[in-house]
Tab-separated table of C-alpha atoms and ligand atoms in Angstrom:
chain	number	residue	atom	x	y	z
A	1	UNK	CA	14.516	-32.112	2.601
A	2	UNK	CA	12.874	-30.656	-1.099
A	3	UNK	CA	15.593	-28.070	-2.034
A	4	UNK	CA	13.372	-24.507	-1.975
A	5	UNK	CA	13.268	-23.046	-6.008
A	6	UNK	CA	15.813	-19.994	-5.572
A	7	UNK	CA	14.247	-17.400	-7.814
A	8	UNK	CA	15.069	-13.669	-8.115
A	9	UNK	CA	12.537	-11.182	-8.588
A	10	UNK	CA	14.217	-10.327	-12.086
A	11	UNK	CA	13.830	-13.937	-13.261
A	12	UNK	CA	10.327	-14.002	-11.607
A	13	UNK	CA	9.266	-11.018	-14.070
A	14	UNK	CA	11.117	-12.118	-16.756
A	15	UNK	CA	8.955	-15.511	-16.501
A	16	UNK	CA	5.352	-13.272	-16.130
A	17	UNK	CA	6.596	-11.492	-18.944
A	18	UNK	CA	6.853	-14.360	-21.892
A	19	UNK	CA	4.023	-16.222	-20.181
A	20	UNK	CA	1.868	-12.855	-20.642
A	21	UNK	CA	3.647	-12.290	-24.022
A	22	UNK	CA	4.565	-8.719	-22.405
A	23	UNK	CA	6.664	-6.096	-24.416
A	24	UNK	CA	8.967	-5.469	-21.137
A	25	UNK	CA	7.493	-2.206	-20.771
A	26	UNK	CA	5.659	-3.341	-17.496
A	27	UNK	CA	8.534	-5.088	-16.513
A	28	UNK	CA	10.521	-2.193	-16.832
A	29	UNK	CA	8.526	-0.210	-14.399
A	30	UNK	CA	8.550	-3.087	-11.617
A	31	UNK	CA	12.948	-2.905	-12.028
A	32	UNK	CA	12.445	0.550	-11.608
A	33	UNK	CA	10.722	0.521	-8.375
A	34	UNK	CA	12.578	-2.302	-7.009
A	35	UNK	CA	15.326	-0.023	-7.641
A	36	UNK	CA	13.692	2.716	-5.575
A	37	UNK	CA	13.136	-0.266	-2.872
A	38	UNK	CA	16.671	-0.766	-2.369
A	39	UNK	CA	18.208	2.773	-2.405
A	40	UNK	CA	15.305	3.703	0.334
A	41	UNK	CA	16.361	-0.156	2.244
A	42	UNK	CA	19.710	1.049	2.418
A	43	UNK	CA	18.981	4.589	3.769
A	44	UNK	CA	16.334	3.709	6.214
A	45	UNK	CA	18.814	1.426	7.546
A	46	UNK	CA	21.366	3.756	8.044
A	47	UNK	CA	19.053	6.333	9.535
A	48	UNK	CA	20.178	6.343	12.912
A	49	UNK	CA	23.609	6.567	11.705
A	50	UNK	CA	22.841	9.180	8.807
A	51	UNK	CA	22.043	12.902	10.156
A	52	UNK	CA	19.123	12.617	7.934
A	53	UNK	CA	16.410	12.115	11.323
A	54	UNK	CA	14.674	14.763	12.261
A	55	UNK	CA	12.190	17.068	10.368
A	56	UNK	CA	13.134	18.985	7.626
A	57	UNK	CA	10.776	21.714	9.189
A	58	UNK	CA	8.538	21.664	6.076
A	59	UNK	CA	4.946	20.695	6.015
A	60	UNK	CA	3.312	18.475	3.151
A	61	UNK	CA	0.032	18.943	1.218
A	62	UNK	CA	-1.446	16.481	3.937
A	63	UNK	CA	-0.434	19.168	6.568
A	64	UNK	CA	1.770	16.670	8.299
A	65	UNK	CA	5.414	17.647	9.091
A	66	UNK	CA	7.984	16.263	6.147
A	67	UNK	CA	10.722	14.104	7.670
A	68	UNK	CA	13.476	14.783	5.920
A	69	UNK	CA	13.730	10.480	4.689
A	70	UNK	CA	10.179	11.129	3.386
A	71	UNK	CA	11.436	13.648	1.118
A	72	UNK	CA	14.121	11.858	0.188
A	73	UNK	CA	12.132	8.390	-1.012
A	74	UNK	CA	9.713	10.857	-2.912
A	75	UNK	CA	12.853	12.081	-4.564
A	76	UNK	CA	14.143	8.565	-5.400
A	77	UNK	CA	10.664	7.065	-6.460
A	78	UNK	CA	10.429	9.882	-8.790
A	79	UNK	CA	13.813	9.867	-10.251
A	80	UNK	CA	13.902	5.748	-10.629
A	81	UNK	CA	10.306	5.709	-12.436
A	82	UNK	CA	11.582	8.437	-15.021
A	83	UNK	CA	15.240	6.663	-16.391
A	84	UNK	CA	12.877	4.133	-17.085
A	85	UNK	CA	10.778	5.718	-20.053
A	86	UNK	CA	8.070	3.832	-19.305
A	87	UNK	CA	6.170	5.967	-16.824
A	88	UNK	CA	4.445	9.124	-18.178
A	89	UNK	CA	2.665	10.877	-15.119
A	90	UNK	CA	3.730	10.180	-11.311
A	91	UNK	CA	1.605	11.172	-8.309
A	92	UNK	CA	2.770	11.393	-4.783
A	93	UNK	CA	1.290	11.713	-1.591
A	94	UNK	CA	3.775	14.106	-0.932
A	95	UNK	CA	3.442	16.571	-3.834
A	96	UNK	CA	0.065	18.638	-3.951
A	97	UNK	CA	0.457	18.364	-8.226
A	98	UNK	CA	1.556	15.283	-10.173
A	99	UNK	CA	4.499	15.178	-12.255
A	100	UNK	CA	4.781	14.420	-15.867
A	101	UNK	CA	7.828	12.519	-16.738
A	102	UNK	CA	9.317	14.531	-19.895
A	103	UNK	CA	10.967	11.651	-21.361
A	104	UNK	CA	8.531	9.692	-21.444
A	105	UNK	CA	5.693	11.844	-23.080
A	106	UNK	CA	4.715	8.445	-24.959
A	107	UNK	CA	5.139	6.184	-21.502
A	108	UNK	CA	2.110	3.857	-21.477
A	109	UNK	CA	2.201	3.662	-17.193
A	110	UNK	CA	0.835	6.009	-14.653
A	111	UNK	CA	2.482	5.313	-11.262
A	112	UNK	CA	0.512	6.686	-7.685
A	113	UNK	CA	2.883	6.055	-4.585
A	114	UNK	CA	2.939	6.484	-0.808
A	115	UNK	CA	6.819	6.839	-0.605
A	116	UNK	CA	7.636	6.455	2.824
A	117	UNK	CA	4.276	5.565	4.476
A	118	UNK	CA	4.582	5.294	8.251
A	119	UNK	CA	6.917	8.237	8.418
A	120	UNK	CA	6.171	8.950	12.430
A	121	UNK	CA	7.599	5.662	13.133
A	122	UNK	CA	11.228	6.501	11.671
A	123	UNK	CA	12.833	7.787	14.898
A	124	UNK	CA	11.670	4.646	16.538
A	125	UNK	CA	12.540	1.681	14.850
A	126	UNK	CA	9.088	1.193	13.951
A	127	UNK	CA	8.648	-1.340	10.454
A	128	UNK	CA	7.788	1.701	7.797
A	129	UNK	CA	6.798	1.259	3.927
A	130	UNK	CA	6.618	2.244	-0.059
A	131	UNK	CA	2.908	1.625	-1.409
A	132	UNK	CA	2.880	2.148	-5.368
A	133	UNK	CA	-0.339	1.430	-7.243
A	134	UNK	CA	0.245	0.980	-11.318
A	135	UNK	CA	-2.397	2.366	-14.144
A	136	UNK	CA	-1.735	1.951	-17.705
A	137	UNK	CA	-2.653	4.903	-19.491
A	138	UNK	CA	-6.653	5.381	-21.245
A	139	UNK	CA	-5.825	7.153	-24.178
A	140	UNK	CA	-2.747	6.781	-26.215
A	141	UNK	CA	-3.567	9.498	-28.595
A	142	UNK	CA	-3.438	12.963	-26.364
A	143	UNK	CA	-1.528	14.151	-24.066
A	144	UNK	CA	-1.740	12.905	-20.324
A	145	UNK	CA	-3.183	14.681	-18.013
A	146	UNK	CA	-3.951	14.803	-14.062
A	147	UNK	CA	-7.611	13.679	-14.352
A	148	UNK	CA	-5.431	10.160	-15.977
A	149	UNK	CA	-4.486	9.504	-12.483
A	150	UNK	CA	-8.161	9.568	-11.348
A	151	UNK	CA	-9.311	6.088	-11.963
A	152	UNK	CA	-11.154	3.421	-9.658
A	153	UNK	CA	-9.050	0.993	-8.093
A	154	UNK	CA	-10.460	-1.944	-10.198
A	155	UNK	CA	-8.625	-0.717	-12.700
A	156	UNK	CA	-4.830	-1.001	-11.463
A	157	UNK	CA	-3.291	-2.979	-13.261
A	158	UNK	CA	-0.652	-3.555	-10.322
A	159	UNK	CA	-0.041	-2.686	-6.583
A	160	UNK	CA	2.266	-3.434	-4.127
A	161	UNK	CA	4.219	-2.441	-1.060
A	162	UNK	CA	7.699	-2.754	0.267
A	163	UNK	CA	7.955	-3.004	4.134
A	164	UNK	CA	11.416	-1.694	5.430
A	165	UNK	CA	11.588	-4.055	8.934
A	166	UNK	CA	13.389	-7.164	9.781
A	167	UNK	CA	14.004	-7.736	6.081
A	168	UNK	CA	12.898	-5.403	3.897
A	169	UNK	CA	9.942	-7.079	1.434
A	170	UNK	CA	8.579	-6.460	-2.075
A	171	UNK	CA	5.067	-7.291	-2.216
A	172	UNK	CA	2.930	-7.190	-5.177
A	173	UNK	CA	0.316	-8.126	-7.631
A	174	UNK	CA	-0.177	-7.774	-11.298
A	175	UNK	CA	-3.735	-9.358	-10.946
A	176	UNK	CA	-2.261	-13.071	-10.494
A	177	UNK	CA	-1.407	-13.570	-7.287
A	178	UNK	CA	0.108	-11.745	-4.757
A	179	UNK	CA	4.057	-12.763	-4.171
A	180	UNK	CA	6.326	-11.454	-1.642
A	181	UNK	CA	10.198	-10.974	-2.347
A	182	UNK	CA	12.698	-10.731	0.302
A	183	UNK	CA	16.027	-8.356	-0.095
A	184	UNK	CA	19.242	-10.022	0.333
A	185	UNK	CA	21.501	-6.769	1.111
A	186	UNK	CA	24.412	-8.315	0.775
A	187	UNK	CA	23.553	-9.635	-3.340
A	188	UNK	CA	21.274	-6.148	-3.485
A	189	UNK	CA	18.841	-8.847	-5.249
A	190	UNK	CA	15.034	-9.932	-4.216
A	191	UNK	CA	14.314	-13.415	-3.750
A	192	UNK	CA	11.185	-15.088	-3.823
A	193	UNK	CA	10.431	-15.976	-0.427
A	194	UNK	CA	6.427	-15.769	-0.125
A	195	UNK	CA	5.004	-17.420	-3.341
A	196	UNK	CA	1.059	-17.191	-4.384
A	197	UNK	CA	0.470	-14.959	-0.583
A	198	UNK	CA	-3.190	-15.621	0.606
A	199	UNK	CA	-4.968	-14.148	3.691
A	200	UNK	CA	-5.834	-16.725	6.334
A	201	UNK	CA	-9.923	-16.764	6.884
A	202	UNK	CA	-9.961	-17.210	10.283
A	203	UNK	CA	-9.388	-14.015	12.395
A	204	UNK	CA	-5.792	-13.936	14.292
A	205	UNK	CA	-5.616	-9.822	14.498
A	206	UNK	CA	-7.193	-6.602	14.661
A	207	UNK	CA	-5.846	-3.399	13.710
A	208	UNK	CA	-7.319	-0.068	14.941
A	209	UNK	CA	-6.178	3.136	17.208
A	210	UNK	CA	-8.063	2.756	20.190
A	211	UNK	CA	-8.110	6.409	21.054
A	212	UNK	CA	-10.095	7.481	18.289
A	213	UNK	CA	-13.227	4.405	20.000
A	214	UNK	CA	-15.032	7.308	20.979
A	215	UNK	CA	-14.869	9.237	17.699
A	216	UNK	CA	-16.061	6.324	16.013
A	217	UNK	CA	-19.628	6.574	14.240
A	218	UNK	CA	-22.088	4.521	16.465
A	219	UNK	CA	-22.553	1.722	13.932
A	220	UNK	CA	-18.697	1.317	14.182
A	221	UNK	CA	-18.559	1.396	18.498
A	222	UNK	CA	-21.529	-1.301	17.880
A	223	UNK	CA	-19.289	-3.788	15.638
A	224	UNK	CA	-15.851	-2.979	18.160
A	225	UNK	CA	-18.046	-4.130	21.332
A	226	UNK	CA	-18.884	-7.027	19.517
A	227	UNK	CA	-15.426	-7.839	18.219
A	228	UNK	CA	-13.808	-7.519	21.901
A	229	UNK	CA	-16.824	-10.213	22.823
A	230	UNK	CA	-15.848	-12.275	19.806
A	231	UNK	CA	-11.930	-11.806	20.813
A	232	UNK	CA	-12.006	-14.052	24.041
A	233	UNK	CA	-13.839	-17.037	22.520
A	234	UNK	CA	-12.177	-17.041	19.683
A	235	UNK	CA	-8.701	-16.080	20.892
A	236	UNK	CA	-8.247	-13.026	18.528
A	237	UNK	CA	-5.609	-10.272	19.907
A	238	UNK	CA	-5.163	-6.599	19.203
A	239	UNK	CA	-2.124	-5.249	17.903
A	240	UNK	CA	-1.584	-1.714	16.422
A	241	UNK	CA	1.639	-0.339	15.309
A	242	UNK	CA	0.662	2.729	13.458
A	243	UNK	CA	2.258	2.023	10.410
A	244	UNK	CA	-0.096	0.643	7.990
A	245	UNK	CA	2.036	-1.534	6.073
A	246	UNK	CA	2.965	-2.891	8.892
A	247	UNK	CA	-0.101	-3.515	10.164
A	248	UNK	CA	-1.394	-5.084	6.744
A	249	UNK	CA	1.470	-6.868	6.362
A	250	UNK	CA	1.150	-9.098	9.168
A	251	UNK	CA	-2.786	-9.018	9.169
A	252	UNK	CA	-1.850	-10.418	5.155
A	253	UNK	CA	0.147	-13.243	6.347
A	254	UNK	CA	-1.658	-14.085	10.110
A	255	UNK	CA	-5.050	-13.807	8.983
A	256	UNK	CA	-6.273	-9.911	10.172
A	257	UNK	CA	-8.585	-6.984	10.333
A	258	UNK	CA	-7.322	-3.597	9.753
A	259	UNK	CA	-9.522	-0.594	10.048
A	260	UNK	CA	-9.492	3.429	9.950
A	261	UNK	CA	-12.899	4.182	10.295
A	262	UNK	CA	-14.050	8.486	10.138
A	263	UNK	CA	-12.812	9.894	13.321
A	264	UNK	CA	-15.753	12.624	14.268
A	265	UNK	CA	-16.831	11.986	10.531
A	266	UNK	CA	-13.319	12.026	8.619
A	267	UNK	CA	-11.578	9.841	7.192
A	268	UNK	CA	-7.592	9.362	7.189
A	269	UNK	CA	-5.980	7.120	4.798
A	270	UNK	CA	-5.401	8.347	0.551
A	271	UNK	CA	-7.752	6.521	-1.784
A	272	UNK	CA	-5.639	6.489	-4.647
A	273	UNK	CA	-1.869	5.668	-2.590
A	274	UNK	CA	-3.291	3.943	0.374
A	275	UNK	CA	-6.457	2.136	0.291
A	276	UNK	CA	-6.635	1.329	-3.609
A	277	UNK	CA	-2.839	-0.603	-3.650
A	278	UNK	CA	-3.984	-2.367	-0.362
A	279	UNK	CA	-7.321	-3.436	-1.833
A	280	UNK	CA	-6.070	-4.603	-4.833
A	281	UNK	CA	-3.262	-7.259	-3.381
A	282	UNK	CA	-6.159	-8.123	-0.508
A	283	UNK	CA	-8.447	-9.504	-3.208
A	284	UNK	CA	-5.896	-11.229	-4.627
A	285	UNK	CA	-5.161	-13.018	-1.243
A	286	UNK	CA	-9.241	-13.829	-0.927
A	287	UNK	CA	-9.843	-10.984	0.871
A	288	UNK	CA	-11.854	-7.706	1.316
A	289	UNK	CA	-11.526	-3.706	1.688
A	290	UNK	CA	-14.839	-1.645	2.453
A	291	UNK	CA	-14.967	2.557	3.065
A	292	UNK	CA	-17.694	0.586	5.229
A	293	UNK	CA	-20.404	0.768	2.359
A	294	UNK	CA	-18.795	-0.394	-0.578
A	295	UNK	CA	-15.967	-2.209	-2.283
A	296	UNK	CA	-12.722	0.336	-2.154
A	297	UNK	CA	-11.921	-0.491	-5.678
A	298	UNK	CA	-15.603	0.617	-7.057
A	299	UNK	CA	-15.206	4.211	-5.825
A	300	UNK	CA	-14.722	7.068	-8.589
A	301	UNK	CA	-12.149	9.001	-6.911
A	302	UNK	CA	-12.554	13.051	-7.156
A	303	UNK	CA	-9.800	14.188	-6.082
A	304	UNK	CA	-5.631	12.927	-5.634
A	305	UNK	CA	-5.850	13.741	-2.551
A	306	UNK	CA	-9.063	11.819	-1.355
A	307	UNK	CA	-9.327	10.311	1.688
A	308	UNK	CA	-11.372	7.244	2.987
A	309	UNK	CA	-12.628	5.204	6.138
A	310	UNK	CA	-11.042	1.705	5.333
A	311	UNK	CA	-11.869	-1.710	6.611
A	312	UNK	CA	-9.370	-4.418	5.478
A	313	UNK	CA	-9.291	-8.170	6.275
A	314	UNK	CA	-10.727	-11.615	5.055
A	315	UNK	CA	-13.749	-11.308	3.214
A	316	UNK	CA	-16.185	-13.241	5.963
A	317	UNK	CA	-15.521	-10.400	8.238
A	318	UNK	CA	-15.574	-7.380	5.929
A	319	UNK	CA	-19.090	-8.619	5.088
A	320	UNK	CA	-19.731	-8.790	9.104
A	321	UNK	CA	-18.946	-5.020	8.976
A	322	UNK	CA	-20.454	-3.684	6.376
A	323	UNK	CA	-23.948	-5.253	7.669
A	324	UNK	CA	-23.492	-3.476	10.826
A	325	UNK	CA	-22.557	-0.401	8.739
A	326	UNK	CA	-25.323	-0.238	6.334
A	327	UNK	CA	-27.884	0.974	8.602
A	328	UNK	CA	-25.890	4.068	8.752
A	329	UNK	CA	-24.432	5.800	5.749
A	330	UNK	CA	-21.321	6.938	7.173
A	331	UNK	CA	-18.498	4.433	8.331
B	401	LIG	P1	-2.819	7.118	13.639
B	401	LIG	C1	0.778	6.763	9.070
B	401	LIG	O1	0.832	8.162	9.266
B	401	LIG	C2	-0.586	6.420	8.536
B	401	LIG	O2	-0.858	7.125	7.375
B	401	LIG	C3	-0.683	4.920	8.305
B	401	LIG	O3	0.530	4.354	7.958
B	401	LIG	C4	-1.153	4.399	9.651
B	401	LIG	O4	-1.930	3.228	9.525
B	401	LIG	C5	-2.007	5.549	10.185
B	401	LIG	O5	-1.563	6.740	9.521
B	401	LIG	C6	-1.804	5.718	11.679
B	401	LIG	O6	-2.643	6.786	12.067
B	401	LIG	O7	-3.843	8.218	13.661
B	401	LIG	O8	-3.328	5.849	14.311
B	401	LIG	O9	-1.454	7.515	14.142
């Protein structure tokens, strides 16, 4: 049997970063978060054991309650992305402002992260994950500022996601290819283990919470009703975990649909932490993300903070969706 090519992430960048002629400042900030990946592997795995379940009893900007591991991978993505020097401005889903990295006044990176996305899932063994989303910066010549981190999502430069489950994964683009990287605890190294990741076509999954069917615009009840038709002749199943890099992650690999749509007119998931990174590596696997209008990575965000409906899965379908959708302008 053909001997598998054992490569570690490290060599992996190394190799992008002579074939791209890189100065290793971009493959700086990709050690740094890989960092980040395994600190937050190692403490999510020891959460049961770890008094560290349980809320801290504070509240985020998003109004949801701050488990205290939640506040502890925002601390360690912000403190592995600043020994780096690379990264000049951070921005969290968990901190209202972002940060600038003192350091690294001259860093030529802006990093936007989800650090522990899935966070209601901790206390019950659900699969929970990191989403970072990488920006290099405009202008080199003033100082950066928030409005920096306010960029469409066509113009990442790299995304990816690290699912803490079975084995904890590195996912991630740079805009060639999407590659997946398993953690081998007991090295503390990634290996390669999902080279050149592309979404299956053909419908396997979808993704939604059914409780919110009836909150759902009308355009968007029309398109389920037809999907649970579809589902029966073409053997398509349902599954939901709640986690949405869960939920992508296996709609990625299996070939799925994954959608938030408004509830009573509003949307849930971030823009610039949730829907952009998520777009980004979907594209790169052939497929498609929608607010239900338009192409997730064409929007001009507003604000950090800005939420939207999103419809993720392979192309064919997201195309199905947004001609049911277009009749009506809100998805
Ligand atoms: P609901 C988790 O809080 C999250 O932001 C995503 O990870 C997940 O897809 C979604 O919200 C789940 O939301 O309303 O179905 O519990």
């Amino acid at each position: 049997m053909e001997r598998k090519e054992i490569i570690t992430l490290e060599e992996f960048i190394i190799q992008r970063e002579k074939a791209e002629e890189g100065s290793g400042a971009f493959s700086q900030v990709l050690r740094d978060i890989a960092l980040a990946a395994r600190i937050i592997h190692f403490h999510v795995n020891r959460a049961g054991l770890e008094d560290i379940l349980g809320s801290t009893g504070r509240v985020n900007v998003q109004g949801e309650e701050v488990q205290k591991l939640d506040e502890f991978a925002n601390e360690v993505f912000r403190k592995a992305l600043s020994r780096g020097g690379q990264v000049c401005m951070v921005a969290s889903e968990e901190d209202e402002e972002p940060t600038f990295i003192e350091n690294a006044p001259a860093g030529k990176y802006i990093v936007l992260y989800d650090p522990l996305d899935g966070s209601s899932n901790i206390d019950v063994n659900v699969p929970i994950g990191s989403i970072f989303s990488i920006y290099q910066r405009k202008d080199m010549m003033r100082p950066v500022q928030k409005e920096d981190a306010l960029r469409k999502g066509v113009e990442q430069i790299a995304a990816g996601y690290i699912i803490y489950g079975s084995s904890t994964l590195l996912v991630y683009t740079a805009g060639n290819g999407v590659n997946g990287f398993t953690l081998d605890p007991s090295y503390g190294e990634f290996f390669l283990s999902h080279p050149n990741i592309q979404m299956p076509s053909k419908l396997k999954y979808y993704s939604f919470n059914d409780a919110n069917f009836n909150k759902f615009s009308p355009e968007v009840q029309r398109y389920i009703e037809d999907l649970r038709k579809r589902a029966v002749e073409e053997k398509i199943s349902s599954r939901y975990v709640g986690s949405l890099v869960a939920d992508f992650h296996r709609n990625l690999l299996k070939g799925g649909l994954f959608m938030y749509p408004a509830v009573s007119g509003k949307p849930k998931l971030r823009l610039l932490y949730e829907a952009n990174p998520m777009a980004f590596i979907v594209e790169q696997a052939g497929g498609a993300a929608s607010d239900g209008t338009q192409n997730i990575l064409t929007i001009q965000p507003q604000q950090l903070h800005q939420r939207v409906p999103l419809f993720i899965g392979p192309k064919d379908e997201i195309q199905k969706i947004q001609s049911y959708l277009l009749t009506h302008q809100t998805a």
